[in-house]
């Protein structure tokens, strides 16, 4: 038996809420009922990441927002850990300009009294005084809600809860009536991992594997995910290889998402294999190439130089990986248009090239000549 600070027995709660399905051109974008059914086969202990006694509430097909509110209030009152999962369609009350989770049967003209005001979620969960709170979202924004989300740059969320999830834009045309990709991969990680990953890990891997539509709003935001990426602990040989998906993101112009996921994996590898391991250097090189693809030649140059120096500490100077890193650094440096940036990176690049006897002498000579010109420039 676990007791909280007030002497009450700890008890957890899982609240699964399915809003209205999101459909575009007769194709289902998100099927909340299918998502709830898939989550329902998992034990509450896996969803909560806790073995305290717990209750599970399913709300599928609800039409009255007050019914959902009462369930939220009951869940928020639990003294132990709480997980709230919401899936469905985000819409907007055009008159009040408030975001709502559309419930079954909600139409554009009935939003104000037939959908759940989004700020109710924050109000109820914000009043919790005990127990960790996690909110997982798998949503699609309709045409009325999407401009508001773009204006906010995020989705308003309870400040007292850890919020993870995705909001897909309205232009996305979905597939069949099945579990959505983000929720599917969240569940898949829970099933595959020998130990229950933290929610941040589940989120990072689900985002990386889900092949989300361009423009998808990811919560936490990519910058927040980058800061928290050190929490990654799941061994690399247990999730699909993320590299093809990361490359696809970058090729599709989603450079920030690609960089964030690569950084998350790099942090995991650093913790698992060490800072000077070949695995860590490989992921640094991946980030260097992603920076090149994004046109960030300053960052790409520095990352390639660092990778080359690290490889030189463990490999001979004529090793193909060492020469490839030097070639990457040299190419990106030649693409720098800002003279000050090129001048700053030049000396390190020259030192790296001088350490490679098998390098074609002309490349070192041209690099030195350009650096001399840059150093003589105002």
Tab-separated table of N, CA and C in Angstrom, residues 75-223:
chain	number	residue	atom	x	y	z
A	75	UNK	N	-11.627	12.563	-12.174
A	75	UNK	CA	-10.258	12.111	-12.411
A	75	UNK	C	-9.256	13.034	-11.735
A	76	UNK	N	-9.492	14.341	-11.810
A	76	UNK	CA	-8.567	15.304	-11.218
A	76	UNK	C	-8.498	15.180	-9.707
A	77	UNK	N	-9.551	14.650	-9.104
A	77	UNK	CA	-9.588	14.524	-7.647
A	77	UNK	C	-8.833	13.305	-7.141
A	78	UNK	N	-8.380	12.452	-8.031
A	78	UNK	CA	-7.668	11.249	-7.578
A	78	UNK	C	-6.380	11.636	-6.863
A	79	UNK	N	-6.037	10.963	-5.745
A	79	UNK	CA	-4.845	11.351	-4.982
A	79	UNK	C	-3.542	10.826	-5.574
A	80	UNK	N	-3.627	9.949	-6.561
A	80	UNK	CA	-2.420	9.355	-7.134
A	80	UNK	C	-2.155	9.832	-8.548
A	81	UNK	N	-1.364	9.076	-9.311
A	81	UNK	CA	-1.016	9.476	-10.682
A	81	UNK	C	-2.244	9.479	-11.591
A	82	UNK	N	-2.220	10.380	-12.548
A	82	UNK	CA	-3.347	10.540	-13.469
A	82	UNK	C	-2.839	10.646	-14.896
A	83	UNK	N	-3.485	9.898	-15.796
A	83	UNK	CA	-3.237	10.029	-17.233
A	83	UNK	C	-4.557	10.365	-17.907
A	84	UNK	N	-4.570	11.441	-18.662
A	84	UNK	CA	-5.733	11.817	-19.459
A	84	UNK	C	-5.333	11.746	-20.927
A	85	UNK	N	-6.047	10.950	-21.693
A	85	UNK	CA	-5.791	10.812	-23.130
A	85	UNK	C	-7.000	11.368	-23.875
A	86	UNK	N	-6.739	12.258	-24.839
A	86	UNK	CA	-7.809	12.834	-25.646
A	86	UNK	C	-7.490	12.673	-27.116
A	87	UNK	N	-8.482	12.226	-27.877
A	87	UNK	CA	-8.309	12.066	-29.313
A	87	UNK	C	-9.559	12.575	-30.014
A	88	UNK	N	-9.380	13.245	-31.133
A	88	UNK	CA	-10.533	13.741	-31.856
A	88	UNK	C	-10.216	14.994	-32.645
A	89	UNK	N	-11.234	15.820	-32.789
A	89	UNK	CA	-11.164	17.000	-33.652
A	89	UNK	C	-11.237	18.273	-32.828
A	90	UNK	N	-10.219	19.123	-33.002
A	90	UNK	CA	-10.253	20.453	-32.390
A	90	UNK	C	-11.017	21.397	-33.301
A	91	UNK	N	-11.916	22.168	-32.712
A	91	UNK	CA	-12.681	23.127	-33.493
A	91	UNK	C	-12.752	24.442	-32.737
A	92	UNK	N	-13.417	25.421	-33.334
A	92	UNK	CA	-13.436	26.766	-32.762
A	92	UNK	C	-14.871	27.274	-32.676
A	93	UNK	N	-15.175	27.848	-31.528
A	93	UNK	CA	-16.416	28.610	-31.386
A	93	UNK	C	-16.142	29.977	-31.992
A	94	UNK	N	-16.670	30.209	-33.170
A	94	UNK	CA	-16.321	31.426	-33.907
A	94	UNK	C	-16.794	32.682	-33.197
A	95	UNK	N	-17.896	32.573	-32.465
A	95	UNK	CA	-18.403	33.762	-31.784
A	95	UNK	C	-17.517	34.112	-30.585
A	96	UNK	N	-17.210	33.112	-29.766
A	96	UNK	CA	-16.389	33.361	-28.584
A	96	UNK	C	-14.908	33.218	-28.822
A	97	UNK	N	-14.522	32.717	-30.019
A	97	UNK	CA	-13.118	32.526	-30.385
A	97	UNK	C	-12.404	31.631	-29.373
A	98	UNK	N	-13.095	30.556	-28.947
A	98	UNK	CA	-12.520	29.607	-27.989
A	98	UNK	C	-12.351	28.246	-28.663
A	99	UNK	N	-11.233	27.596	-28.364
A	99	UNK	CA	-10.994	26.250	-28.859
A	99	UNK	C	-11.875	25.258	-28.095
A	100	UNK	N	-12.353	24.221	-28.810
A	100	UNK	CA	-13.174	23.165	-28.226
A	100	UNK	C	-12.742	21.813	-28.777
A	101	UNK	N	-12.926	20.775	-27.986
A	101	UNK	CA	-12.830	19.413	-28.484
A	101	UNK	C	-14.228	19.012	-28.944
A	102	UNK	N	-14.378	18.784	-30.247
A	102	UNK	CA	-15.680	18.407	-30.779
A	102	UNK	C	-16.092	17.049	-30.215
A	103	UNK	N	-17.321	16.947	-29.740
A	103	UNK	CA	-17.874	15.688	-29.268
A	103	UNK	C	-18.751	15.088	-30.358
A	104	UNK	N	-19.279	13.909	-30.105
A	104	UNK	CA	-20.091	13.233	-31.113
A	104	UNK	C	-21.243	14.130	-31.545
A	105	UNK	N	-21.380	14.326	-32.839
A	105	UNK	CA	-22.477	15.123	-33.358
A	105	UNK	C	-22.242	16.613	-33.391
A	106	UNK	N	-21.074	17.095	-32.939
A	106	UNK	CA	-20.804	18.531	-32.951
A	106	UNK	C	-20.725	19.049	-34.382
A	107	UNK	N	-21.434	20.139	-34.650
A	107	UNK	CA	-21.355	20.818	-35.945
A	107	UNK	C	-20.865	22.240	-35.722
A	108	UNK	N	-20.600	22.938	-36.827
A	108	UNK	CA	-20.095	24.311	-36.722
A	108	UNK	C	-21.064	25.216	-35.975
A	109	UNK	N	-22.354	24.934	-36.075
A	109	UNK	CA	-23.351	25.798	-35.438
A	109	UNK	C	-23.672	25.389	-34.003
A	110	UNK	N	-23.162	24.228	-33.556
A	110	UNK	CA	-23.488	23.756	-32.202
A	110	UNK	C	-22.281	23.689	-31.283
A	111	UNK	N	-21.158	24.267	-31.711
A	111	UNK	CA	-19.912	24.148	-30.943
A	111	UNK	C	-20.085	24.649	-29.519
A	112	UNK	N	-20.758	25.783	-29.347
A	112	UNK	CA	-20.809	26.429	-28.027
A	112	UNK	C	-21.471	25.569	-26.960
A	113	UNK	N	-22.420	24.714	-27.345
A	113	UNK	CA	-23.111	23.909	-26.333
A	113	UNK	C	-23.011	22.411	-26.565
A	114	UNK	N	-22.300	21.979	-27.617
A	114	UNK	CA	-22.194	20.544	-27.888
A	114	UNK	C	-20.752	20.064	-27.926
A	115	UNK	N	-19.791	20.917	-27.611
A	115	UNK	CA	-18.374	20.541	-27.616
A	115	UNK	C	-17.754	20.938	-26.278
A	116	UNK	N	-16.597	20.352	-25.977
A	116	UNK	CA	-15.926	20.588	-24.703
A	116	UNK	C	-14.981	21.779	-24.830
A	117	UNK	N	-15.233	22.876	-24.109
A	117	UNK	CA	-14.286	23.997	-24.145
A	117	UNK	C	-12.897	23.543	-23.702
A	118	UNK	N	-11.900	23.887	-24.487
A	118	UNK	CA	-10.552	23.402	-24.207
A	118	UNK	C	-10.022	23.919	-22.880
A	119	UNK	N	-10.422	25.115	-22.493
A	119	UNK	CA	-9.887	25.662	-21.248
A	119	UNK	C	-10.448	24.957	-20.010
A	120	UNK	N	-11.531	24.182	-20.173
A	120	UNK	CA	-12.018	23.397	-19.042
A	120	UNK	C	-10.968	22.374	-18.599
A	121	UNK	N	-10.236	21.849	-19.562
A	121	UNK	CA	-9.190	20.868	-19.239
A	121	UNK	C	-8.159	21.495	-18.315
A	122	UNK	N	-7.703	22.694	-18.657
A	122	UNK	CA	-6.725	23.371	-17.821
A	122	UNK	C	-7.274	23.733	-16.456
A	123	UNK	N	-8.536	24.147	-16.412
A	123	UNK	CA	-9.146	24.531	-15.138
A	123	UNK	C	-9.218	23.353	-14.183
A	124	UNK	N	-9.680	22.212	-14.673
A	124	UNK	CA	-9.855	21.047	-13.808
A	124	UNK	C	-8.523	20.440	-13.390
A	125	UNK	N	-7.610	20.279	-14.333
A	125	UNK	CA	-6.326	19.662	-13.990
A	125	UNK	C	-5.438	20.631	-13.215
A	126	UNK	N	-5.625	21.909	-13.442
A	126	UNK	CA	-4.826	22.896	-12.715
A	126	UNK	C	-5.124	22.928	-11.235
A	127	UNK	N	-6.273	22.381	-10.844
A	127	UNK	CA	-6.652	22.371	-9.432
A	127	UNK	C	-6.099	21.169	-8.682
A	128	UNK	N	-5.442	20.257	-9.386
A	128	UNK	CA	-4.902	19.067	-8.713
A	128	UNK	C	-3.798	19.450	-7.734
A	129	UNK	N	-3.853	18.832	-6.570
A	129	UNK	CA	-2.861	19.141	-5.530
A	129	UNK	C	-1.934	17.976	-5.232
A	130	UNK	N	-2.232	16.787	-5.789
A	130	UNK	CA	-1.402	15.623	-5.479
A	130	UNK	C	-1.321	14.714	-6.695
A	131	UNK	N	-0.173	14.033	-6.826
A	131	UNK	CA	-0.020	13.038	-7.868
A	131	UNK	C	0.443	13.632	-9.190
A	132	UNK	N	1.344	12.933	-9.900
A	132	UNK	CA	1.791	13.400	-11.220
A	132	UNK	C	0.652	13.338	-12.225
A	133	UNK	N	0.646	14.287	-13.132
A	133	UNK	CA	-0.414	14.390	-14.129
A	133	UNK	C	0.198	14.399	-15.518
A	134	UNK	N	-0.279	13.499	-16.386
A	134	UNK	CA	0.167	13.447	-17.773
A	134	UNK	C	-1.052	13.549	-18.682
A	135	UNK	N	-0.919	14.341	-19.729
A	135	UNK	CA	-1.964	14.483	-20.740
A	135	UNK	C	-1.365	14.085	-22.080
A	136	UNK	N	-2.014	13.148	-22.773
A	136	UNK	CA	-1.559	12.693	-24.077
A	136	UNK	C	-2.628	13.048	-25.099
A	137	UNK	N	-2.220	13.691	-26.193
A	137	UNK	CA	-3.156	14.201	-27.185
A	137	UNK	C	-2.866	13.613	-28.555
A	138	UNK	N	-3.906	13.201	-29.248
A	138	UNK	CA	-3.802	12.788	-30.651
A	138	UNK	C	-4.982	13.436	-31.368
A	139	UNK	N	-4.744	14.619	-31.916
A	139	UNK	CA	-5.830	15.475	-32.381
A	139	UNK	C	-5.617	15.923	-33.825
A	140	UNK	N	-6.718	16.331	-34.435
A	140	UNK	CA	-6.695	17.006	-35.727
A	140	UNK	C	-7.424	18.332	-35.562
A	141	UNK	N	-6.826	19.405	-36.034
A	141	UNK	CA	-7.488	20.712	-35.998
A	141	UNK	C	-8.262	20.923	-37.289
A	142	UNK	N	-9.497	21.406	-37.167
A	142	UNK	CA	-10.249	21.692	-38.384
A	142	UNK	C	-9.874	23.074	-38.914
A	143	UNK	N	-10.523	23.471	-40.004
A	143	UNK	CA	-10.129	24.712	-40.675
A	143	UNK	C	-10.373	25.952	-39.820
A	144	UNK	N	-11.298	25.865	-38.885
A	144	UNK	CA	-11.552	27.023	-38.033
A	144	UNK	C	-10.538	27.129	-36.895
A	145	UNK	N	-10.052	25.986	-36.398
A	145	UNK	CA	-9.142	25.986	-35.251
A	145	UNK	C	-7.682	26.177	-35.656
A	146	UNK	N	-7.317	25.730	-36.832
A	146	UNK	CA	-5.898	25.727	-37.204
A	146	UNK	C	-5.263	27.118	-37.213
A	147	UNK	N	-5.924	28.165	-37.760
A	147	UNK	CA	-5.295	29.489	-37.715
A	147	UNK	C	-5.040	29.982	-36.293
A	148	UNK	N	-5.907	29.609	-35.360
A	148	UNK	CA	-5.707	30.014	-33.967
A	148	UNK	C	-4.473	29.337	-33.393
A	149	UNK	N	-4.291	28.057	-33.681
A	149	UNK	CA	-3.110	27.342	-33.201
A	149	UNK	C	-1.836	27.929	-33.800
A	150	UNK	N	-1.895	28.317	-35.065
A	150	UNK	CA	-0.731	28.942	-35.677
A	150	UNK	C	-0.430	30.290	-35.041
A	151	UNK	N	-1.469	30.994	-34.670
A	151	UNK	CA	-1.286	32.275	-33.984
A	151	UNK	C	-0.644	32.077	-32.621
A	152	UNK	N	-1.112	31.060	-31.885
A	152	UNK	CA	-0.536	30.760	-30.574
A	152	UNK	C	0.871	30.185	-30.693
A	153	UNK	N	1.098	29.428	-31.760
A	153	UNK	CA	2.360	28.711	-31.901
A	153	UNK	C	2.402	27.432	-31.099
A	154	UNK	N	1.314	27.119	-30.409
A	154	UNK	CA	1.230	25.911	-29.601
A	154	UNK	C	-0.244	25.695	-29.267
A	155	UNK	N	-0.501	24.746	-28.388
A	155	UNK	CA	-1.845	24.486	-27.903
A	155	UNK	C	-1.863	24.783	-26.415
A	156	UNK	N	-2.727	25.692	-25.959
A	156	UNK	CA	-2.768	25.982	-24.522
A	156	UNK	C	-2.953	24.709	-23.718
A	157	UNK	N	-2.162	24.544	-22.669
A	157	UNK	CA	-2.175	23.302	-21.897
A	157	UNK	C	-2.079	23.617	-20.415
A	158	UNK	N	-2.562	22.699	-19.567
A	158	UNK	CA	-2.480	22.923	-18.119
A	158	UNK	C	-1.033	23.063	-17.669
A	159	UNK	N	-0.682	24.125	-16.955
A	159	UNK	CA	0.712	24.315	-16.543
A	159	UNK	C	1.180	23.291	-15.524
A	160	UNK	N	0.235	22.611	-14.845
A	160	UNK	CA	0.608	21.647	-13.821
A	160	UNK	C	0.755	20.236	-14.370
A	161	UNK	N	0.512	20.041	-15.664
A	161	UNK	CA	0.559	18.709	-16.262
A	161	UNK	C	1.699	18.615	-17.268
A	162	UNK	N	2.200	17.397	-17.447
A	162	UNK	CA	3.132	17.116	-18.533
A	162	UNK	C	2.292	16.738	-19.750
A	163	UNK	N	2.424	17.514	-20.822
A	163	UNK	CA	1.574	17.340	-21.997
A	163	UNK	C	2.410	16.836	-23.165
A	164	UNK	N	1.937	15.763	-23.799
A	164	UNK	CA	2.613	15.170	-24.948
A	164	UNK	C	1.574	14.919	-26.028
A	165	UNK	N	1.959	15.081	-27.277
A	165	UNK	CA	1.017	14.742	-28.322
A	165	UNK	C	1.250	15.483	-29.607
A	166	UNK	N	0.297	15.331	-30.506
A	166	UNK	CA	0.371	15.948	-31.821
A	166	UNK	C	-0.996	16.510	-32.191
A	167	UNK	N	-0.962	17.600	-32.968
A	167	UNK	CA	-2.176	18.150	-33.565
A	167	UNK	C	-1.914	18.257	-35.063
A	168	UNK	N	-2.640	17.471	-35.836
A	168	UNK	CA	-2.438	17.402	-37.280
A	168	UNK	C	-3.218	18.527	-37.959
A	169	UNK	N	-2.650	19.159	-39.003
A	169	UNK	CA	-3.353	20.255	-39.680
A	169	UNK	C	-4.525	19.748	-40.504
A	170	UNK	N	-5.449	20.635	-40.866
A	170	UNK	CA	-6.672	20.204	-41.541
A	170	UNK	C	-6.471	19.731	-42.973
A	171	UNK	N	-5.375	20.122	-43.605
A	171	UNK	CA	-5.179	19.734	-45.009
A	171	UNK	C	-4.814	18.273	-45.179
A	172	UNK	N	-4.453	17.621	-44.087
A	172	UNK	CA	-4.024	16.223	-44.165
A	172	UNK	C	-5.195	15.321	-44.531
A	173	UNK	N	-5.013	14.475	-45.524
A	173	UNK	CA	-6.025	13.495	-45.907
A	173	UNK	C	-5.633	12.154	-45.310
A	174	UNK	N	-6.433	11.657	-44.412
A	174	UNK	CA	-6.098	10.432	-43.690
A	174	UNK	C	-6.362	9.184	-44.494
A	175	UNK	N	-6.217	8.049	-43.828
A	175	UNK	CA	-6.422	6.769	-44.477
A	175	UNK	C	-7.666	6.091	-43.959
A	176	UNK	N	-7.563	4.812	-43.680
A	176	UNK	CA	-8.725	4.038	-43.251
A	176	UNK	C	-9.068	4.348	-41.797
A	177	UNK	N	-10.201	3.789	-41.369
A	177	UNK	CA	-10.686	3.989	-40.003
A	177	UNK	C	-9.908	3.052	-39.075
A	178	UNK	N	-8.708	3.497	-38.668
A	178	UNK	CA	-7.848	2.655	-37.850
A	178	UNK	C	-7.088	3.514	-36.856
A	179	UNK	N	-6.311	2.841	-36.006
A	179	UNK	CA	-5.525	3.556	-34.994
A	179	UNK	C	-4.574	4.525	-35.699
A	180	UNK	N	-4.546	5.756	-35.227
A	180	UNK	CA	-3.685	6.752	-35.855
A	180	UNK	C	-2.221	6.443	-35.563
A	181	UNK	N	-1.351	6.964	-36.419
A	181	UNK	CA	0.051	6.582	-36.389
A	181	UNK	C	0.727	6.933	-35.071
A	182	UNK	N	0.475	8.134	-34.551
A	182	UNK	CA	1.130	8.555	-33.312
A	182	UNK	C	0.734	7.639	-32.155
A	183	UNK	N	-0.569	7.415	-31.982
A	183	UNK	CA	-1.024	6.537	-30.904
A	183	UNK	C	-0.533	5.110	-31.105
A	184	UNK	N	-0.517	4.657	-32.342
A	184	UNK	CA	-0.034	3.300	-32.634
A	184	UNK	C	1.401	3.116	-32.168
A	185	UNK	N	2.254	4.089	-32.469
A	185	UNK	CA	3.657	3.941	-32.092
A	185	UNK	C	3.873	4.147	-30.599
A	186	UNK	N	3.051	4.959	-29.963
A	186	UNK	CA	3.102	5.094	-28.504
A	186	UNK	C	2.818	3.729	-27.862
A	187	UNK	N	1.762	3.076	-28.327
A	187	UNK	CA	1.393	1.753	-27.806
A	187	UNK	C	2.476	0.739	-28.124
A	188	UNK	N	3.002	0.809	-29.344
A	188	UNK	CA	4.009	-0.166	-29.763
A	188	UNK	C	5.244	-0.097	-28.884
A	189	UNK	N	5.659	1.109	-28.507
A	189	UNK	CA	6.820	1.250	-27.627
A	189	UNK	C	6.532	0.676	-26.243
A	190	UNK	N	5.328	0.871	-25.739
A	190	UNK	CA	4.975	0.303	-24.432
A	190	UNK	C	5.038	-1.215	-24.461
A	191	UNK	N	4.663	-1.789	-25.587
A	191	UNK	CA	4.660	-3.254	-25.695
A	191	UNK	C	6.062	-3.812	-25.900
A	192	UNK	N	6.892	-3.100	-26.652
A	192	UNK	CA	8.184	-3.648	-27.064
A	192	UNK	C	9.283	-3.466	-26.029
A	193	UNK	N	9.194	-2.395	-25.248
A	193	UNK	CA	10.296	-2.072	-24.340
A	193	UNK	C	10.278	-2.979	-23.117
A	194	UNK	N	11.426	-3.568	-22.749
A	194	UNK	CA	11.468	-4.451	-21.580
A	194	UNK	C	11.176	-3.730	-20.279
A	195	UNK	N	11.505	-2.446	-20.199
A	195	UNK	CA	11.138	-1.623	-19.046
A	195	UNK	C	10.335	-0.438	-19.563
A	196	UNK	N	9.391	0.013	-18.764
A	196	UNK	CA	8.476	1.055	-19.212
A	196	UNK	C	9.229	2.369	-19.399
A	197	UNK	N	9.310	2.885	-20.645
A	197	UNK	CA	10.001	4.158	-20.856
A	197	UNK	C	9.228	5.307	-20.217
A	198	UNK	N	9.922	6.389	-19.969
A	198	UNK	CA	9.259	7.600	-19.506
A	198	UNK	C	8.377	8.156	-20.626
A	199	UNK	N	7.396	8.963	-20.254
A	199	UNK	CA	6.470	9.503	-21.251
A	199	UNK	C	7.187	10.327	-22.311
A	200	UNK	N	8.216	11.060	-21.902
A	200	UNK	CA	8.973	11.843	-22.882
A	200	UNK	C	9.624	10.936	-23.919
A	201	UNK	N	10.138	9.799	-23.457
A	201	UNK	CA	10.740	8.845	-24.392
A	201	UNK	C	9.696	8.305	-25.360
A	202	UNK	N	8.555	7.893	-24.816
A	202	UNK	CA	7.489	7.378	-25.670
A	202	UNK	C	7.107	8.412	-26.722
A	203	UNK	N	6.989	9.644	-26.280
A	203	UNK	CA	6.600	10.723	-27.190
A	203	UNK	C	7.652	10.926	-28.282
A	204	UNK	N	8.919	10.992	-27.883
A	204	UNK	CA	9.988	11.243	-28.854
A	204	UNK	C	10.052	10.144	-29.903
A	205	UNK	N	9.950	8.900	-29.468
A	205	UNK	CA	10.018	7.790	-30.414
A	205	UNK	C	8.759	7.715	-31.274
A	206	UNK	N	7.592	8.017	-30.706
A	206	UNK	CA	6.354	7.996	-31.483
A	206	UNK	C	6.384	9.068	-32.567
A	207	UNK	N	6.855	10.260	-32.204
A	207	UNK	CA	6.962	11.338	-33.193
A	207	UNK	C	7.938	10.944	-34.298
A	208	UNK	N	9.056	10.327	-33.901
A	208	UNK	CA	10.063	9.950	-34.880
A	208	UNK	C	9.610	8.881	-35.837
A	209	UNK	N	8.728	7.994	-35.389
A	209	UNK	CA	8.316	6.860	-36.213
A	209	UNK	C	6.991	7.076	-36.926
A	210	UNK	N	6.251	8.117	-36.577
A	210	UNK	CA	4.866	8.225	-37.029
A	210	UNK	C	4.695	8.780	-38.440
A	211	UNK	N	5.738	9.316	-39.056
A	211	UNK	CA	5.610	9.915	-40.390
A	211	UNK	C	4.465	10.919	-40.415
A	212	UNK	N	4.552	11.903	-39.540
A	212	UNK	CA	3.479	12.885	-39.380
A	212	UNK	C	3.385	13.804	-40.593
A	213	UNK	N	2.190	14.312	-40.892
A	213	UNK	CA	2.037	15.226	-42.036
A	213	UNK	C	2.833	16.506	-41.823
A	214	UNK	N	3.287	17.141	-42.899
A	214	UNK	CA	4.007	18.413	-42.763
A	214	UNK	C	3.159	19.444	-42.021
A	215	UNK	N	3.812	20.180	-41.131
A	215	UNK	CA	3.125	21.215	-40.391
A	215	UNK	C	2.510	20.764	-39.095
A	216	UNK	N	2.569	19.468	-38.795
A	216	UNK	CA	1.974	18.955	-37.560
A	216	UNK	C	2.534	19.692	-36.346
A	217	UNK	N	1.645	20.076	-35.444
A	217	UNK	CA	2.054	20.710	-34.196
A	217	UNK	C	2.439	19.619	-33.204
A	218	UNK	N	3.675	19.664	-32.743
A	218	UNK	CA	4.196	18.647	-31.829
A	218	UNK	C	4.325	19.251	-30.436
A	219	UNK	N	3.789	18.549	-29.445
A	219	UNK	CA	3.849	18.982	-28.052
A	219	UNK	C	4.564	17.918	-27.221
A	220	UNK	N	5.637	18.202	-26.506
A	220	UNK	CA	6.252	19.519	-26.381
A	220	UNK	C	6.785	20.021	-27.719
A	221	UNK	N	6.930	21.340	-27.805
A	221	UNK	CA	7.492	21.926	-29.002
A	221	UNK	C	8.893	21.393	-29.215
A	222	UNK	N	9.367	21.449	-30.452
A	222	UNK	CA	10.660	20.854	-30.775
A	222	UNK	C	11.787	21.422	-29.927
A	223	UNK	N	11.751	22.713	-29.620
A	223	UNK	CA	12.835	23.283	-28.801
A	223	UNK	C	12.802	22.708	-27.391
